[in-house]
Short mmCIF file of C-alpha atoms in Angstrom, two decimals:
data_model
loop_
_atom_site.label_atom_id
_atom_site.label_comp_id
_atom_site.label_asym_id
_atom_site.label_seq_id
_atom_site.Cartn_x
_atom_site.Cartn_y
_atom_site.Cartn_z
CA MET A 1422 -91.46 -28.05 105.97
CA ASP A 1423 -89.55 -31.22 106.53
CA LYS A 1424 -91.77 -33.66 105.50
CA SER A 1425 -90.52 -36.69 107.78
CA GLN A 1426 -91.94 -34.54 110.67
CA ILE A 1427 -95.72 -34.99 109.22
CA LYS A 1428 -97.13 -38.17 111.24
CA HIS A 1429 -99.74 -40.47 110.60
CA LEU A 1430 -101.96 -40.05 113.86
CA LEU A 1431 -101.89 -43.46 114.75
CA ASP A 1432 -98.11 -43.79 114.77
CA LEU A 1433 -98.25 -40.86 117.49
CA SER A 1434 -97.09 -42.11 121.02
CA LYS A 1435 -99.99 -42.54 123.63
CA GLU A 1436 -98.75 -39.02 125.20
CA GLU A 1437 -98.56 -37.55 121.70
CA LYS A 1438 -102.08 -38.64 121.24
CA LYS A 1439 -103.68 -37.18 124.39
CA ALA A 1440 -101.73 -34.02 123.91
CA PHE A 1441 -103.17 -33.68 120.57
CA LEU A 1442 -106.60 -34.33 121.50
CA ASN A 1443 -105.77 -31.63 124.11
CA SER A 1444 -104.74 -29.32 121.74
CA PHE A 1445 -107.74 -28.18 119.92
CA ASP A 1446 -111.52 -26.93 121.21
CA GLY A 1447 -113.10 -27.09 117.78
CA ILE A 1448 -113.10 -28.82 114.40
CA MET A 1449 -113.67 -27.65 111.06
CA SER A 1450 -113.68 -30.02 108.50
CA ASP A 1451 -114.32 -30.43 104.64
CA CYS A 1452 -117.15 -32.72 103.73
CA ASP A 1453 -116.61 -34.39 100.32
CA GLY A 1454 -113.92 -36.98 100.17
CA VAL A 1455 -113.96 -36.47 104.08
CA VAL A 1456 -116.99 -37.08 105.97
CA TRP A 1457 -118.29 -38.98 102.87
CA ASN A 1458 -117.78 -39.70 99.58
CA PHE A 1459 -119.82 -40.45 95.74
CA THR A 1460 -121.34 -43.66 97.20
CA GLY A 1461 -122.19 -42.43 100.85
CA PRO A 1462 -120.81 -41.88 104.33
CA ILE A 1463 -117.64 -42.92 104.58
CA ALA A 1464 -117.33 -45.90 107.34
CA GLY A 1465 -116.29 -44.97 110.97
CA VAL A 1466 -116.99 -41.30 110.47
CA ASP A 1467 -120.24 -41.16 112.48
CA ASP A 1468 -118.23 -42.85 115.57
CA ALA A 1469 -115.88 -40.21 115.21
CA LEU A 1470 -118.44 -37.46 115.24
CA GLN A 1471 -120.08 -38.58 118.21
CA LEU A 1472 -116.82 -38.97 120.13
CA LEU A 1473 -115.91 -35.65 119.32
CA LYS A 1474 -119.43 -34.15 120.39
CA LYS A 1475 -119.20 -36.13 123.68
CA ASP A 1476 -115.54 -34.74 123.99
CA GLY A 1477 -117.06 -31.03 123.98
CA LYS A 1478 -115.10 -30.23 120.60
CA LYS A 1479 -117.28 -27.91 118.22
CA LEU A 1480 -117.97 -28.87 114.76
CA SER A 1481 -118.38 -26.71 111.81
CA PHE A 1482 -118.20 -27.99 107.88
CA ILE A 1483 -116.71 -25.97 105.32
CA SER A 1484 -117.32 -27.03 101.82
CA ASN A 1485 -116.29 -26.42 98.38
CA ASN A 1486 -119.48 -27.92 97.05
CA GLY A 1487 -121.90 -25.31 96.26
CA MET A 1488 -124.10 -27.66 94.14
CA ARG A 1489 -126.09 -29.03 97.21
CA THR A 1490 -128.69 -27.38 98.72
CA MET A 1491 -128.98 -26.93 102.45
CA GLU A 1492 -131.80 -29.08 102.86
CA GLU A 1493 -129.44 -31.99 101.27
CA TYR A 1494 -126.55 -30.94 103.43
CA ARG A 1495 -129.01 -31.41 106.59
CA GLN A 1496 -130.24 -34.73 105.72
CA LYS A 1497 -126.76 -35.89 105.28
CA PHE A 1498 -125.23 -34.69 108.53
CA GLN A 1499 -128.64 -36.03 110.06
CA LYS A 1500 -127.61 -39.61 108.86
CA LEU A 1501 -124.20 -39.46 110.56
CA GLY A 1502 -126.04 -38.38 113.93
CA VAL A 1503 -125.42 -34.63 113.81
CA GLU A 1504 -128.58 -32.82 114.30
CA SER A 1505 -128.93 -29.49 112.63
CA GLN A 1506 -128.47 -27.43 115.76
CA GLU A 1507 -125.40 -28.85 116.24
CA TYR A 1508 -123.07 -27.75 113.61
CA TYR A 1509 -122.76 -24.84 111.17
CA ILE A 1510 -122.11 -25.57 107.32
CA VAL A 1511 -120.62 -22.98 104.97
CA ASN A 1512 -120.18 -23.40 101.20
CA PRO A 1513 -119.47 -21.04 98.23
CA GLY A 1514 -122.85 -20.21 97.62
CA LEU A 1515 -123.62 -18.95 101.12
CA THR A 1516 -120.47 -17.16 100.99
CA MET A 1517 -120.91 -15.49 97.87
CA VAL A 1518 -124.59 -14.15 99.10
CA ARG A 1519 -122.69 -12.86 102.14
CA TYR A 1520 -120.17 -11.14 100.42
CA LEU A 1521 -122.65 -9.38 97.43
CA LYS A 1522 -124.60 -8.19 100.16
CA SER A 1523 -121.52 -6.45 102.21
CA ILE A 1524 -120.84 -4.67 99.01
CA ASP A 1525 -124.65 -4.08 98.48
CA MET A 1526 -124.58 -5.22 94.86
CA GLN A 1527 -127.40 -3.55 93.03
CA ASN A 1528 -126.35 -4.63 89.59
CA ALA A 1529 -127.21 -8.10 87.94
CA VAL A 1530 -124.81 -11.13 88.32
CA TYR A 1531 -123.48 -12.87 85.38
CA CYS A 1532 -123.34 -16.93 86.84
CA ILE A 1533 -121.40 -19.57 85.40
CA GLY A 1534 -122.82 -22.29 87.75
CA SER A 1535 -125.19 -24.68 88.67
CA GLY A 1536 -129.02 -24.47 89.01
CA VAL A 1537 -128.51 -24.89 92.85
CA PHE A 1538 -125.64 -22.30 92.95
CA LYS A 1539 -127.81 -19.85 91.19
CA ASP A 1540 -130.91 -20.36 93.22
CA TYR A 1541 -128.81 -19.23 96.26
CA LEU A 1542 -128.11 -16.06 94.59
CA ARG A 1543 -131.85 -15.67 93.16
CA SER A 1544 -133.30 -16.35 96.53
CA ALA A 1545 -131.16 -13.85 98.35
CA GLY A 1546 -132.63 -10.91 95.70
CA PHE A 1547 -130.03 -10.60 93.18
CA THR A 1548 -130.85 -10.71 89.52
CA VAL A 1549 -128.81 -13.34 87.93
CA LEU A 1550 -128.10 -13.59 84.29
CA ASP A 1551 -126.74 -17.06 82.59
CA GLY A 1552 -126.77 -18.85 79.22
CA PRO A 1553 -126.59 -18.86 76.45
CA THR A 1554 -127.77 -22.43 76.16
CA GLU A 1555 -128.90 -22.94 72.81
CA ARG A 1556 -126.52 -24.46 70.36
CA ILE A 1557 -124.35 -22.57 67.69
CA PRO A 1558 -124.53 -24.13 63.93
CA ASP A 1559 -121.39 -25.56 63.14
CA ASP A 1560 -120.64 -25.33 59.39
CA GLY A 1561 -117.20 -26.61 59.40
CA THR A 1562 -115.46 -23.05 58.62
CA ALA A 1563 -114.64 -20.25 60.89
CA LYS A 1564 -117.80 -18.52 60.61
CA ALA A 1565 -119.32 -20.02 63.32
CA LEU A 1566 -117.17 -17.45 65.14
CA HIS A 1567 -118.97 -14.80 63.75
CA SER A 1568 -121.65 -15.72 66.33
CA PHE A 1569 -119.76 -14.36 69.15
CA SER A 1570 -119.12 -10.67 67.65
CA GLY A 1571 -122.91 -9.59 69.02
CA PHE A 1572 -121.35 -10.64 72.44
CA PHE A 1573 -118.82 -7.56 72.34
CA ALA A 1574 -121.48 -4.72 71.50
CA GLY A 1575 -123.41 -3.10 74.34
CA THR A 1576 -126.67 -4.66 75.19
CA ASN A 1577 -130.17 -3.15 76.45
CA GLY A 1578 -130.38 -5.81 79.13
CA PRO A 1579 -129.51 -5.08 82.82
CA ARG A 1580 -125.94 -3.70 84.11
CA VAL A 1581 -123.68 -6.65 85.35
CA GLY A 1582 -121.67 -5.91 88.28
CA ALA A 1583 -120.16 -8.96 88.91
CA VAL A 1584 -119.25 -12.35 86.71
CA VAL A 1585 -119.38 -15.40 89.31
CA VAL A 1586 -117.98 -18.74 88.55
CA ASP A 1587 -118.53 -21.96 90.29
CA MET A 1588 -118.95 -25.57 89.40
CA ASP A 1589 -121.10 -25.86 85.87
CA VAL A 1590 -121.52 -29.12 84.13
CA ASN A 1591 -122.62 -27.57 81.28
CA VAL A 1592 -120.18 -24.58 80.74
CA SER A 1593 -119.36 -23.67 77.18
CA LEU A 1594 -116.96 -21.64 75.05
CA ALA A 1595 -120.07 -19.29 74.47
CA GLN A 1596 -120.56 -18.71 78.18
CA LEU A 1597 -116.92 -17.99 78.79
CA MET A 1598 -117.12 -15.46 75.89
CA LYS A 1599 -120.19 -13.86 77.45
CA ALA A 1600 -118.29 -13.68 81.15
CA LYS A 1601 -115.29 -12.17 79.10
CA CYS A 1602 -117.15 -9.75 77.40
CA TYR A 1603 -119.41 -8.44 80.21
CA LEU A 1604 -115.56 -8.04 82.21
CA ASP A 1605 -114.29 -6.07 79.29
CA ARG A 1606 -117.19 -3.55 78.72
CA ASN A 1607 -117.54 -2.33 82.57
CA PRO A 1608 -114.25 -2.08 84.21
CA ASP A 1609 -115.78 -2.14 87.47
CA CYS A 1610 -117.52 -5.51 86.98
CA LEU A 1611 -116.13 -7.83 89.72
CA LEU A 1612 -114.76 -11.22 88.87
CA LEU A 1613 -115.76 -13.50 91.63
CA ALA A 1614 -114.86 -17.20 92.20
CA GLY A 1615 -116.78 -19.89 94.15
CA ALA A 1616 -115.05 -23.42 94.33
CA THR A 1617 -111.36 -23.00 93.40
CA ASP A 1618 -110.66 -26.79 92.58
CA TYR A 1619 -108.96 -27.82 89.58
CA PHE A 1620 -110.24 -31.30 89.64
CA ILE A 1621 -113.06 -32.94 91.77
CA PRO A 1622 -112.35 -36.58 92.73
CA LEU A 1623 -115.56 -38.74 92.84
CA GLY A 1624 -113.54 -42.07 93.20
CA GLU A 1625 -110.08 -43.54 92.56
CA LYS A 1626 -108.76 -42.44 89.26
CA ILE A 1627 -112.27 -40.64 88.53
CA HIS A 1628 -111.18 -36.93 88.61
CA VAL A 1629 -113.85 -34.42 87.10
CA ILE A 1630 -112.24 -31.37 85.55
CA GLY A 1631 -112.98 -28.39 88.10
CA PRO A 1632 -114.05 -24.81 87.95
CA GLY A 1633 -110.98 -23.64 88.60
CA TYR A 1634 -109.93 -23.84 84.90
CA PHE A 1635 -112.86 -21.84 83.94
CA THR A 1636 -111.87 -18.85 86.30
CA GLU A 1637 -108.00 -18.87 85.33
CA ILE A 1638 -109.32 -18.76 81.87
CA LEU A 1639 -110.85 -15.60 82.41
CA GLU A 1640 -108.03 -14.15 84.40
CA ASN A 1641 -106.19 -14.73 81.57
CA VAL A 1642 -108.08 -13.29 78.71
CA THR A 1643 -109.10 -10.37 80.90
CA GLY A 1644 -106.10 -9.28 82.85
CA ARG A 1645 -108.14 -9.84 86.10
CA LYS A 1646 -107.45 -11.72 89.32
CA ALA A 1647 -110.63 -13.25 90.77
CA LEU A 1648 -111.46 -12.69 94.33
CA ALA A 1649 -112.04 -16.17 95.69
CA LEU A 1650 -114.52 -17.01 98.07
CA GLY A 1651 -114.22 -20.79 98.58
CA LYS A 1652 -111.34 -22.42 99.71
CA PRO A 1653 -108.28 -21.29 99.87
CA GLY A 1654 -109.35 -17.67 99.27
CA HIS A 1655 -108.35 -15.00 101.88
CA ALA A 1656 -111.95 -13.46 101.57
CA LEU A 1657 -113.37 -16.62 103.05
CA SER A 1658 -110.64 -17.19 105.75
CA GLU A 1659 -111.74 -13.56 106.88
CA PHE A 1660 -115.02 -14.95 106.97
CA ILE A 1661 -114.65 -17.93 108.68
CA LEU A 1662 -112.96 -16.12 111.46
CA GLU A 1663 -115.59 -13.57 111.76
CA GLN A 1664 -118.38 -15.91 111.57
CA PHE A 1665 -117.39 -18.47 114.13
CA GLN A 1666 -115.53 -15.60 116.26
CA VAL A 1667 -112.23 -17.57 116.36
CA THR A 1668 -110.07 -15.70 118.99
CA HIS A 1669 -107.42 -18.80 119.21
CA PRO A 1670 -107.05 -19.98 115.46
CA GLU A 1671 -104.53 -22.36 116.69
CA ARG A 1672 -106.90 -24.10 118.98
CA THR A 1673 -108.73 -25.25 115.80
CA LEU A 1674 -108.07 -28.27 113.63
CA PHE A 1675 -108.96 -28.52 110.13
CA ILE A 1676 -109.31 -31.75 108.53
CA GLY A 1677 -109.39 -31.97 105.02
CA ASP A 1678 -108.52 -34.48 101.82
CA MET A 1679 -107.25 -31.63 99.18
CA LEU A 1680 -103.63 -30.16 99.82
CA PRO A 1681 -104.29 -26.29 98.05
CA GLN A 1682 -107.97 -26.07 99.29
CA ASP A 1683 -108.15 -27.55 102.50
CA ILE A 1684 -104.45 -27.34 103.97
CA GLY A 1685 -103.52 -24.53 102.38
CA PHE A 1686 -106.86 -23.13 103.35
CA ALA A 1687 -105.94 -24.11 107.16
CA THR A 1688 -102.76 -22.53 106.78
CA LEU A 1689 -104.30 -18.63 106.01
CA CYS A 1690 -106.56 -19.35 109.09
CA GLY A 1691 -103.85 -20.28 111.34
CA PHE A 1692 -105.41 -23.60 111.90
CA GLN A 1693 -104.08 -27.01 112.90
CA LYS A 1694 -103.93 -29.55 109.83
CA LEU A 1695 -104.75 -32.91 109.41
CA LEU A 1696 -104.87 -34.55 105.88
CA VAL A 1697 -107.37 -37.65 105.33
CA LEU A 1698 -106.13 -39.85 102.48
CA SER A 1699 -109.82 -41.05 101.90
CA GLY A 1700 -110.58 -38.55 99.03
CA GLY A 1701 -108.63 -36.49 96.77
CA THR A 1702 -104.90 -37.00 97.80
CA SER A 1703 -102.58 -40.14 98.08
CA LYS A 1704 -99.70 -40.14 100.73
CA ALA A 1705 -97.49 -40.53 97.55
CA MET A 1706 -98.98 -37.34 96.22
CA MET A 1707 -98.63 -35.57 99.81
CA LEU A 1708 -94.79 -36.27 99.92
CA ALA A 1709 -94.46 -35.12 96.29
CA HIS A 1710 -95.97 -31.76 97.02
CA ASN A 1711 -93.70 -28.88 96.98
CA LYS A 1712 -95.28 -26.14 98.74
CA PRO A 1713 -94.78 -25.97 102.32
CA GLU A 1714 -97.81 -23.96 103.31
CA GLU A 1715 -100.02 -26.81 101.69
CA LEU A 1716 -98.31 -29.69 103.84
CA PRO A 1717 -100.41 -30.74 107.01
CA ASN A 1718 -99.10 -31.12 110.57
CA TYR A 1719 -100.88 -34.65 110.40
CA TYR A 1720 -102.49 -37.08 108.22
CA ALA A 1721 -104.44 -40.34 108.73
CA ASP A 1722 -106.21 -42.79 106.43
CA SER A 1723 -109.45 -41.50 107.24
CA PHE A 1724 -111.31 -39.22 109.56
CA ALA A 1725 -112.63 -42.57 111.53
CA ASP A 1726 -109.06 -42.92 112.57
CA LEU A 1727 -110.14 -40.76 115.67
CA VAL A 1728 -112.22 -43.64 116.68
CA GLN A 1729 -109.03 -45.66 117.24
CA LEU A 1730 -106.97 -42.77 118.48
CA TYR A 1731 -109.45 -42.01 121.30
CA LYS A 1732 -109.32 -45.81 122.33
CA ASP A 1733 -105.71 -45.49 122.43
CA VAL A 1734 -106.06 -42.47 124.80
CA ALA A 1735 -108.48 -44.24 126.90
CA GLU A 1736 -106.30 -47.06 127.57
CA MET A 1737 -103.76 -44.72 129.23
#
């Protein structure tokens, strides 16, 4: 893709702006870094959402954040003037539950993830194993590594049918070793990934290491390939197209702030792609990116640029 063809929304001609607004019937958007950031709602996004609703655009939100409860999502959207019955929310906790139910998972699930993520699984009726949480004594010698020897032996505990990896702020070598051993002992044990992000932006120059690295470690040490149920996984793209009954994906605009997770995902789905610079990607990063399938059709400083775009079209 020729990067010179990627235009800022507000640099389009008035005719191009009108054509752009008429080119989609629905919006699918990421949340963190797009609708809100670490400190709260991004300025002007509430006005943009109201204009889109008034224009008859359908709103859906596809997040990689499974650390937030559905009630927390609802409260955040209500503050933006979007009522619960007017939008759909998808996150890796929900898609993980849907997938495990679709394959009739009867065995236990070992989960490296947040408490909220595990609650999604437990509330759906799955047996969830986690830990260990106790500290392994370190006497300054290699003897401490022998603490893992028991992980390799079979246990009398429930059979594990899937290892699930999402964001866990308390992830440890012991947890990764436990996951490795479950996968090694049972060739039918699935390796499933929720969020695939390699870093999570909390603000300018504040990037937290993401769960993509944890999943990659397990892929490398077990020779397995994880099934990604968060963006930009194929499984999620199939789920989204079915869930929202998308028959003309080219009539959907996806808005995101991350190139692999959001724009790459939109490409998989066949959506139009808008990158906003309010989150994890700068203009310089976009221009330096060398994967055409992860580049947008358009970019904007913020979701709120849609407010000015509607004003410009109204003046025609």
